[in-house]
mmCIF file with all atom_site columns, C-alpha atoms in Angstrom:
data_model
loop_
_atom_site.group_PDB
_atom_site.id
_atom_site.type_symbol
_atom_site.label_atom_id
_atom_site.label_alt_id
_atom_site.label_comp_id
_atom_site.label_asym_id
_atom_site.label_entity_id
_atom_site.label_seq_id
_atom_site.pdbx_PDB_ins_code
_atom_site.Cartn_x
_atom_site.Cartn_y
_atom_site.Cartn_z
_atom_site.occupancy
_atom_site.B_iso_or_equiv
_atom_site.pdbx_formal_charge
_atom_site.auth_seq_id
_atom_site.auth_comp_id
_atom_site.auth_asym_id
_atom_site.auth_atom_id
_atom_site.pdbx_PDB_model_num
ATOM 1   C CA . MET A 1 1   ? 98.415  100.602 122.188 1.00 65.00 ? 149 MET A CA 1
ATOM 2   C CA . THR A 1 2   ? 99.974  97.730  124.141 1.00 74.00 ? 150 THR A CA 1
ATOM 3   C CA . ASP A 1 3   ? 98.285  96.194  127.142 1.00 87.00 ? 151 ASP A CA 1
ATOM 4   C CA . ALA A 1 4   ? 100.566 98.221  129.472 1.00 86.00 ? 152 ALA A CA 1
ATOM 5   C CA . ASP A 1 5   ? 99.951  101.275 127.959 1.00 89.00 ? 153 ASP A CA 1
ATOM 6   C CA . ALA A 1 6   ? 96.104  100.628 128.059 1.00 91.00 ? 154 ALA A CA 1
ATOM 7   C CA . LEU A 1 7   ? 96.561  99.526  131.871 1.00 92.00 ? 155 LEU A CA 1
ATOM 8   C CA . GLY A 1 8   ? 98.543  102.823 132.434 1.00 93.00 ? 156 GLY A CA 1
ATOM 9   C CA . GLN A 1 9   ? 95.942  104.802 131.037 1.00 95.00 ? 157 GLN A CA 1
ATOM 10  C CA . LYS A 1 10  ? 93.181  103.225 132.910 1.00 95.00 ? 158 LYS A CA 1
ATOM 11  C CA . ALA A 1 11  ? 95.227  103.907 136.105 1.00 94.00 ? 159 ALA A CA 1
ATOM 12  C CA . ARG A 1 12  ? 95.786  107.501 135.200 1.00 94.00 ? 160 ARG A CA 1
ATOM 13  C CA . GLU A 1 13  ? 92.215  108.211 134.621 1.00 93.00 ? 161 GLU A CA 1
ATOM 14  C CA . ILE A 1 14  ? 90.982  106.439 137.970 1.00 92.00 ? 162 ILE A CA 1
ATOM 15  C CA . LEU A 1 15  ? 93.304  108.435 140.074 1.00 90.00 ? 163 LEU A CA 1
ATOM 16  C CA . LEU A 1 16  ? 92.630  111.834 138.091 1.00 88.00 ? 164 LEU A CA 1
ATOM 17  C CA . ALA A 1 17  ? 88.853  111.101 138.274 1.00 86.00 ? 165 ALA A CA 1
ATOM 18  C CA . ARG A 1 18  ? 89.319  110.454 142.224 1.00 82.00 ? 166 ARG A CA 1
ATOM 19  C CA . VAL A 1 19  ? 91.311  113.473 142.724 1.00 77.00 ? 167 VAL A CA 1
ATOM 20  C CA . ALA A 1 20  ? 88.833  115.756 140.910 1.00 73.00 ? 168 ALA A CA 1
ATOM 21  C CA . ARG A 1 21  ? 86.113  114.129 142.911 1.00 66.00 ? 169 ARG A CA 1
ATOM 22  C CA . THR A 1 22  ? 87.752  114.705 146.311 1.00 60.00 ? 170 THR A CA 1
ATOM 23  C CA . GLU A 1 23  ? 89.614  118.023 145.650 1.00 60.00 ? 171 GLU A CA 1
ATOM 24  C CA . ASP A 1 24  ? 86.770  120.180 146.649 1.00 60.00 ? 172 ASP A CA 1
ATOM 25  C CA . ALA A 1 25  ? 84.779  118.249 149.245 1.00 57.00 ? 173 ALA A CA 1
ATOM 26  C CA . GLY A 1 26  ? 88.043  117.137 151.318 1.00 68.00 ? 174 GLY A CA 1
ATOM 27  C CA . ARG A 1 27  ? 90.282  120.087 150.353 1.00 67.00 ? 175 ARG A CA 1
ATOM 28  C CA . ALA A 1 28  ? 89.295  122.607 152.851 1.00 71.00 ? 176 ALA A CA 1
ATOM 29  C CA . GLU A 1 29  ? 88.508  119.987 155.812 1.00 72.00 ? 177 GLU A CA 1
ATOM 30  C CA . ALA A 1 30  ? 92.060  118.538 155.211 1.00 68.00 ? 178 ALA A CA 1
ATOM 31  C CA . LEU A 1 31  ? 93.502  122.043 155.181 1.00 68.00 ? 179 LEU A CA 1
ATOM 32  C CA . THR A 1 32  ? 91.629  123.130 158.320 1.00 72.00 ? 180 THR A CA 1
ATOM 33  C CA . ALA A 1 33  ? 92.387  120.003 159.946 1.00 73.00 ? 181 ALA A CA 1
ATOM 34  C CA . PHE A 1 34  ? 96.227  120.494 159.052 1.00 67.00 ? 182 PHE A CA 1
ATOM 35  C CA . VAL A 1 35  ? 96.389  124.143 160.038 1.00 69.00 ? 183 VAL A CA 1
ATOM 36  C CA . GLY A 1 36  ? 94.527  123.205 163.373 1.00 71.00 ? 184 GLY A CA 1
ATOM 37  C CA . LEU A 1 37  ? 97.256  120.646 164.208 1.00 71.00 ? 185 LEU A CA 1
ATOM 38  C CA . ALA A 1 38  ? 100.070 122.724 163.062 1.00 68.00 ? 186 ALA A CA 1
ATOM 39  C CA . ARG A 1 39  ? 98.866  126.020 164.592 1.00 70.00 ? 187 ARG A CA 1
ATOM 40  C CA . PRO A 1 40  ? 96.430  125.206 167.547 1.00 74.00 ? 188 PRO A CA 1
ATOM 41  C CA . ASP A 1 41  ? 97.046  128.829 168.546 1.00 74.00 ? 189 ASP A CA 1
ATOM 42  C CA . LEU A 1 42  ? 95.413  130.160 165.663 1.00 71.00 ? 190 LEU A CA 1
ATOM 43  C CA . GLY A 1 43  ? 91.772  128.772 166.591 1.00 73.00 ? 191 GLY A CA 1
ATOM 44  C CA . PRO A 1 44  ? 89.271  127.174 164.133 1.00 75.00 ? 192 PRO A CA 1
ATOM 45  C CA . ASP A 1 45  ? 88.179  130.249 162.387 1.00 77.00 ? 193 ASP A CA 1
ATOM 46  C CA . ALA A 1 46  ? 91.597  131.220 161.579 1.00 73.00 ? 194 ALA A CA 1
ATOM 47  C CA . ALA A 1 47  ? 92.268  127.548 160.131 1.00 71.00 ? 195 ALA A CA 1
ATOM 48  C CA . ALA A 1 48  ? 89.238  127.830 158.171 1.00 74.00 ? 196 ALA A CA 1
ATOM 49  C CA . ILE A 1 49  ? 90.334  131.289 156.630 1.00 75.00 ? 197 ILE A CA 1
ATOM 50  C CA . VAL A 1 50  ? 93.766  129.776 155.527 1.00 71.00 ? 198 VAL A CA 1
ATOM 51  C CA . ALA A 1 51  ? 92.004  126.909 153.984 1.00 70.00 ? 199 ALA A CA 1
ATOM 52  C CA . GLU A 1 52  ? 89.640  128.985 152.203 1.00 72.00 ? 200 GLU A CA 1
ATOM 53  C CA . THR A 1 53  ? 92.337  131.128 150.868 1.00 72.00 ? 201 THR A CA 1
ATOM 54  C CA . ALA A 1 54  ? 95.049  128.828 149.996 1.00 68.00 ? 202 ALA A CA 1
ATOM 55  C CA . PRO A 1 55  ? 95.739  128.333 146.270 1.00 67.00 ? 203 PRO A CA 1
ATOM 56  C CA . ARG A 1 56  ? 94.713  125.294 144.469 1.00 67.00 ? 204 ARG A CA 1
ATOM 57  C CA . LEU A 1 57  ? 97.160  122.936 143.086 1.00 69.00 ? 205 LEU A CA 1
ATOM 58  C CA . LEU A 1 58  ? 98.013  123.315 139.416 1.00 74.00 ? 206 LEU A CA 1
ATOM 59  C CA . PRO A 1 59  ? 96.149  120.421 137.485 1.00 80.00 ? 207 PRO A CA 1
ATOM 60  C CA . LYS A 1 60  ? 99.520  120.073 135.357 1.00 86.00 ? 208 LYS A CA 1
ATOM 61  C CA . LEU A 1 61  ? 101.260 118.989 138.593 1.00 87.00 ? 209 LEU A CA 1
ATOM 62  C CA . THR A 1 62  ? 98.664  116.420 139.626 1.00 87.00 ? 210 THR A CA 1
ATOM 63  C CA . GLU A 1 63  ? 98.834  114.946 136.155 1.00 91.00 ? 211 GLU A CA 1
ATOM 64  C CA . LYS A 1 64  ? 102.533 114.930 136.320 1.00 93.00 ? 212 LYS A CA 1
ATOM 65  C CA . TRP A 1 65  ? 102.643 113.103 139.600 1.00 93.00 ? 213 TRP A CA 1
ATOM 66  C CA . VAL A 1 66  ? 99.848  110.726 138.670 1.00 94.00 ? 214 VAL A CA 1
ATOM 67  C CA . GLY A 1 67  ? 102.062 110.095 135.553 1.00 95.00 ? 215 GLY A CA 1
ATOM 68  C CA . LEU A 1 68  ? 105.363 109.406 137.622 1.00 95.00 ? 216 LEU A CA 1
ATOM 69  C CA . PHE A 1 69  ? 103.282 106.986 139.794 1.00 95.00 ? 217 PHE A CA 1
ATOM 70  C CA . VAL A 1 70  ? 101.657 105.134 137.237 1.00 96.00 ? 218 VAL A CA 1
ATOM 71  C CA . ASP A 1 71  ? 104.994 104.649 135.360 1.00 95.00 ? 219 ASP A CA 1
ATOM 72  C CA . ARG A 1 72  ? 106.798 103.357 138.480 1.00 95.00 ? 220 ARG A CA 1
ATOM 73  C CA . LEU A 1 73  ? 103.729 101.164 138.979 1.00 94.00 ? 221 LEU A CA 1
ATOM 74  C CA . LEU A 1 74  ? 103.948 99.675  135.353 1.00 95.00 ? 222 LEU A CA 1
ATOM 75  C CA . GLU A 1 75  ? 107.881 99.057  136.123 1.00 95.00 ? 223 GLU A CA 1
ATOM 76  C CA . THR A 1 76  ? 107.443 97.354  139.756 1.00 94.00 ? 224 THR A CA 1
ATOM 77  C CA . VAL A 1 77  ? 104.074 95.596  139.798 1.00 93.00 ? 225 VAL A CA 1
ATOM 78  C CA . PRO A 1 78  ? 102.927 92.794  137.717 1.00 94.00 ? 226 PRO A CA 1
ATOM 79  C CA . HIS A 1 79  ? 100.437 93.758  135.011 1.00 93.00 ? 227 HIS A CA 1
ATOM 80  C CA . VAL A 1 80  ? 97.909  91.260  136.316 1.00 93.00 ? 228 VAL A CA 1
ATOM 81  C CA . GLN A 1 81  ? 97.815  93.054  139.732 1.00 93.00 ? 229 GLN A CA 1
ATOM 82  C CA . ILE A 1 82  ? 97.534  96.328  138.228 1.00 93.00 ? 230 ILE A CA 1
ATOM 83  C CA . ALA A 1 83  ? 94.474  95.149  136.173 1.00 94.00 ? 231 ALA A CA 1
ATOM 84  C CA . GLU A 1 84  ? 92.879  94.090  139.279 1.00 94.00 ? 232 GLU A CA 1
ATOM 85  C CA . LEU A 1 85  ? 93.388  97.229  140.836 1.00 93.00 ? 233 LEU A CA 1
ATOM 86  C CA . CYS A 1 86  ? 91.830  98.925  137.765 1.00 93.00 ? 234 CYS A CA 1
ATOM 87  C CA . ASP A 1 87  ? 88.818  96.658  137.678 1.00 93.00 ? 235 ASP A CA 1
ATOM 88  C CA . GLY A 1 88  ? 86.161  99.333  138.757 1.00 90.00 ? 236 GLY A CA 1
ATOM 89  C CA . THR A 1 89  ? 85.623  98.254  142.369 1.00 93.00 ? 237 THR A CA 1
ATOM 90  C CA . ALA A 1 90  ? 85.424  100.677 145.099 1.00 89.00 ? 238 ALA A CA 1
ATOM 91  C CA . GLU A 1 91  ? 87.993  98.871  146.995 1.00 93.00 ? 239 GLU A CA 1
ATOM 92  C CA . ASN A 1 92  ? 90.594  98.238  144.292 1.00 92.00 ? 240 ASN A CA 1
ATOM 93  C CA . GLU A 1 93  ? 90.224  102.092 143.342 1.00 90.00 ? 241 GLU A CA 1
ATOM 94  C CA . ALA A 1 94  ? 90.802  102.948 147.036 1.00 89.00 ? 242 ALA A CA 1
ATOM 95  C CA . ALA A 1 95  ? 93.779  100.552 147.238 1.00 91.00 ? 243 ALA A CA 1
ATOM 96  C CA . LEU A 1 96  ? 95.195  102.261 143.914 1.00 92.00 ? 244 LEU A CA 1
ATOM 97  C CA . ALA A 1 97  ? 94.542  105.672 145.488 1.00 89.00 ? 245 ALA A CA 1
ATOM 98  C CA . LEU A 1 98  ? 96.332  104.353 148.900 1.00 89.00 ? 246 LEU A CA 1
ATOM 99  C CA . ALA A 1 99  ? 99.384  103.261 146.798 1.00 91.00 ? 247 ALA A CA 1
ATOM 100 C CA . TYR A 1 100 ? 99.339  106.840 145.061 1.00 91.00 ? 248 TYR A CA 1
ATOM 101 C CA . VAL A 1 101 ? 99.415  108.683 148.422 1.00 87.00 ? 249 VAL A CA 1
ATOM 102 C CA . MET A 1 102 ? 102.073 106.359 149.729 1.00 90.00 ? 250 MET A CA 1
ATOM 103 C CA . PHE A 1 103 ? 104.285 107.096 146.638 1.00 92.00 ? 251 PHE A CA 1
ATOM 104 C CA . LEU A 1 104 ? 103.726 110.674 147.277 1.00 88.00 ? 252 LEU A CA 1
ATOM 105 C CA . GLU A 1 105 ? 105.152 110.509 150.712 1.00 88.00 ? 253 GLU A CA 1
ATOM 106 C CA . SER A 1 106 ? 108.240 108.793 149.444 1.00 89.00 ? 254 SER A CA 1
ATOM 107 C CA . ALA A 1 107 ? 111.529 110.751 149.874 1.00 89.00 ? 255 ALA A CA 1
ATOM 108 C CA . ARG A 1 108 ? 112.032 110.730 146.182 1.00 90.00 ? 256 ARG A CA 1
ATOM 109 C CA . MET A 1 109 ? 108.715 112.418 145.814 1.00 90.00 ? 257 MET A CA 1
ATOM 110 C CA . GLU A 1 110 ? 108.901 114.766 148.647 1.00 89.00 ? 258 GLU A CA 1
ATOM 111 C CA . LYS A 1 111 ? 112.059 116.194 146.805 1.00 90.00 ? 259 LYS A CA 1
ATOM 112 C CA . GLN A 1 112 ? 110.237 116.108 143.508 1.00 91.00 ? 260 GLN A CA 1
ATOM 113 C CA . ILE A 1 113 ? 107.168 117.885 144.864 1.00 87.00 ? 261 ILE A CA 1
ATOM 114 C CA . ALA A 1 114 ? 109.329 120.410 146.578 1.00 85.00 ? 262 ALA A CA 1
ATOM 115 C CA . GLU A 1 115 ? 111.225 121.065 143.265 1.00 87.00 ? 263 GLU A CA 1
ATOM 116 C CA . ASP A 1 116 ? 107.966 121.174 141.123 1.00 85.00 ? 264 ASP A CA 1
ATOM 117 C CA . LEU A 1 117 ? 106.286 123.726 143.631 1.00 80.00 ? 265 LEU A CA 1
ATOM 118 C CA . ALA A 1 118 ? 109.395 125.908 143.508 1.00 78.00 ? 266 ALA A CA 1
ATOM 119 C CA . ALA A 1 119 ? 109.709 126.014 139.673 1.00 82.00 ? 267 ALA A CA 1
ATOM 120 C CA . CYS A 1 120 ? 105.876 126.926 139.236 1.00 75.00 ? 268 CYS A CA 1
ATOM 121 C CA . GLU A 1 121 ? 105.533 130.141 138.213 1.00 62.00 ? 269 GLU A CA 1
ATOM 122 C CA . LEU A 1 122 ? 102.281 131.332 140.080 1.00 55.00 ? 270 LEU A CA 1
ATOM 123 C CA . PRO A 1 123 ? 100.896 134.538 139.204 1.00 52.00 ? 271 PRO A CA 1
ATOM 124 C CA . ALA A 1 124 ? 102.286 137.527 141.012 1.00 51.00 ? 272 ALA A CA 1
ATOM 125 C CA . GLY A 1 125 ? 99.823  139.862 139.708 1.00 49.00 ? 273 GLY A CA 1
ATOM 126 C CA . ALA A 1 126 ? 97.392  142.024 141.701 1.00 47.00 ? 274 ALA A CA 1
ATOM 127 C CA . ASP A 1 127 ? 94.945  139.100 142.005 1.00 57.00 ? 275 ASP A CA 1
ATOM 128 C CA . GLY A 1 128 ? 97.492  136.890 144.231 1.00 56.00 ? 276 GLY A CA 1
ATOM 129 C CA . VAL A 1 129 ? 98.660  140.239 146.239 1.00 56.00 ? 277 VAL A CA 1
ATOM 130 C CA . ASP A 1 130 ? 94.711  140.802 146.914 1.00 64.00 ? 278 ASP A CA 1
ATOM 131 C CA . ALA A 1 131 ? 94.198  137.435 147.846 1.00 61.00 ? 279 ALA A CA 1
ATOM 132 C CA . ALA A 1 132 ? 96.986  137.381 150.350 1.00 60.00 ? 280 ALA A CA 1
ATOM 133 C CA . ALA A 1 133 ? 96.119  140.791 151.814 1.00 65.00 ? 281 ALA A CA 1
ATOM 134 C CA . GLU A 1 134 ? 92.596  139.752 152.143 1.00 68.00 ? 282 GLU A CA 1
ATOM 135 C CA . ALA A 1 135 ? 93.566  136.610 153.914 1.00 65.00 ? 283 ALA A CA 1
ATOM 136 C CA . CYS A 1 136 ? 96.027  138.507 156.281 1.00 65.00 ? 284 CYS A CA 1
ATOM 137 C CA . ARG A 1 137 ? 92.965  141.130 157.078 1.00 71.00 ? 285 ARG A CA 1
ATOM 138 C CA . ARG A 1 138 ? 90.639  138.388 157.920 1.00 71.00 ? 286 ARG A CA 1
ATOM 139 C CA . LEU A 1 139 ? 93.156  136.506 159.953 1.00 69.00 ? 287 LEU A CA 1
ATOM 140 C CA . ALA A 1 140 ? 93.918  139.982 161.886 1.00 73.00 ? 288 ALA A CA 1
ATOM 141 C CA . ALA A 1 141 ? 90.243  140.269 162.525 1.00 73.00 ? 289 ALA A CA 1
ATOM 142 C CA . VAL A 1 142 ? 89.797  136.979 163.715 1.00 71.00 ? 290 VAL A CA 1
ATOM 143 C CA . GLU A 1 143 ? 92.855  137.131 166.285 1.00 72.00 ? 291 GLU A CA 1
ATOM 144 C CA . GLU A 1 144 ? 91.411  140.395 167.232 1.00 78.00 ? 292 GLU A CA 1
ATOM 145 C CA . ARG A 1 145 ? 88.052  139.108 168.218 1.00 79.00 ? 293 ARG A CA 1
ATOM 146 C CA . ARG A 1 146 ? 89.824  136.117 169.860 1.00 75.00 ? 294 ARG A CA 1
ATOM 147 C CA . ARG A 1 147 ? 92.256  138.547 172.221 1.00 78.00 ? 295 ARG A CA 1
ATOM 148 C CA . GLN A 1 148 ? 89.137  140.475 173.154 1.00 85.00 ? 296 GLN A CA 1
ATOM 149 C CA . ALA A 1 149 ? 87.381  137.265 174.179 1.00 83.00 ? 297 ALA A CA 1
ATOM 150 C CA . MET A 1 150 ? 90.159  136.250 176.257 1.00 83.00 ? 298 MET A CA 1
ATOM 151 C CA . GLN A 1 151 ? 90.227  139.650 177.721 1.00 89.00 ? 299 GLN A CA 1
ATOM 152 C CA . GLU A 1 152 ? 86.765  139.726 178.512 1.00 91.00 ? 300 GLU A CA 1
ATOM 153 C CA . LYS A 1 153 ? 87.156  136.183 180.054 1.00 90.00 ? 301 LYS A CA 1
ATOM 154 C CA . ALA A 1 154 ? 90.125  137.368 182.135 1.00 90.00 ? 302 ALA A CA 1
ATOM 155 C CA . ALA A 1 155 ? 88.054  140.317 183.527 1.00 91.00 ? 303 ALA A CA 1
ATOM 156 C CA . ALA A 1 156 ? 85.080  138.043 184.431 1.00 90.00 ? 304 ALA A CA 1
ATOM 157 C CA . TYR A 1 157 ? 87.329  135.809 186.316 1.00 88.00 ? 305 TYR A CA 1
ATOM 158 C CA . ARG A 1 158 ? 88.746  138.659 188.070 1.00 90.00 ? 306 ARG A CA 1
ATOM 159 C CA . ARG A 1 159 ? 85.450  139.989 188.884 1.00 89.00 ? 307 ARG A CA 1
ATOM 160 C CA . ASP A 1 160 ? 84.123  136.457 190.249 1.00 87.00 ? 308 ASP A CA 1
ATOM 161 C CA . LYS A 1 161 ? 87.439  136.146 192.396 1.00 84.00 ? 309 LYS A CA 1
ATOM 162 C CA . ARG A 1 162 ? 86.938  139.634 194.074 1.00 86.00 ? 310 ARG A CA 1
ATOM 163 C CA . ARG A 1 163 ? 83.083  138.548 194.731 1.00 85.00 ? 311 ARG A CA 1
ATOM 164 C CA . ASP A 1 164 ? 84.162  135.093 196.077 1.00 80.00 ? 312 ASP A CA 1
ATOM 165 C CA . ASN A 1 165 ? 86.726  136.785 198.571 1.00 70.00 ? 313 ASN A CA 1
#
């Protein structure tokens, strides 16, 4: 194994470990925040339901994208700098992760990610259908509760207005 191979393997290990470490903890929070920003009309309960029921990313895709990043890193960054990023310190691990996120946001990777996700053969069996149906049922229940609360608030406002007049 060459020094470049060892550096690449170390960078892969760091990034995959970081993704695994943050996946569960930050996933729901990030999805809830995204849905809240993208669809504020849904409300926080609906955003949480979407976050809970959204399918997890396939590990093979994460491994592929980390591999593409590391390959590009080895092609473009001096190995001494990569070695520093892989020295085990929290700051350098965070810098490596930030570089990976920036790589994922590149136009090239946006296209690659879209192609990879489109090519995924996600299970279309009863489990997927059941999960989607459950998410829709829960979203409908949240929306109904929100609608009722708005109607009650409007009725209370009308009553208060009549009393004030």
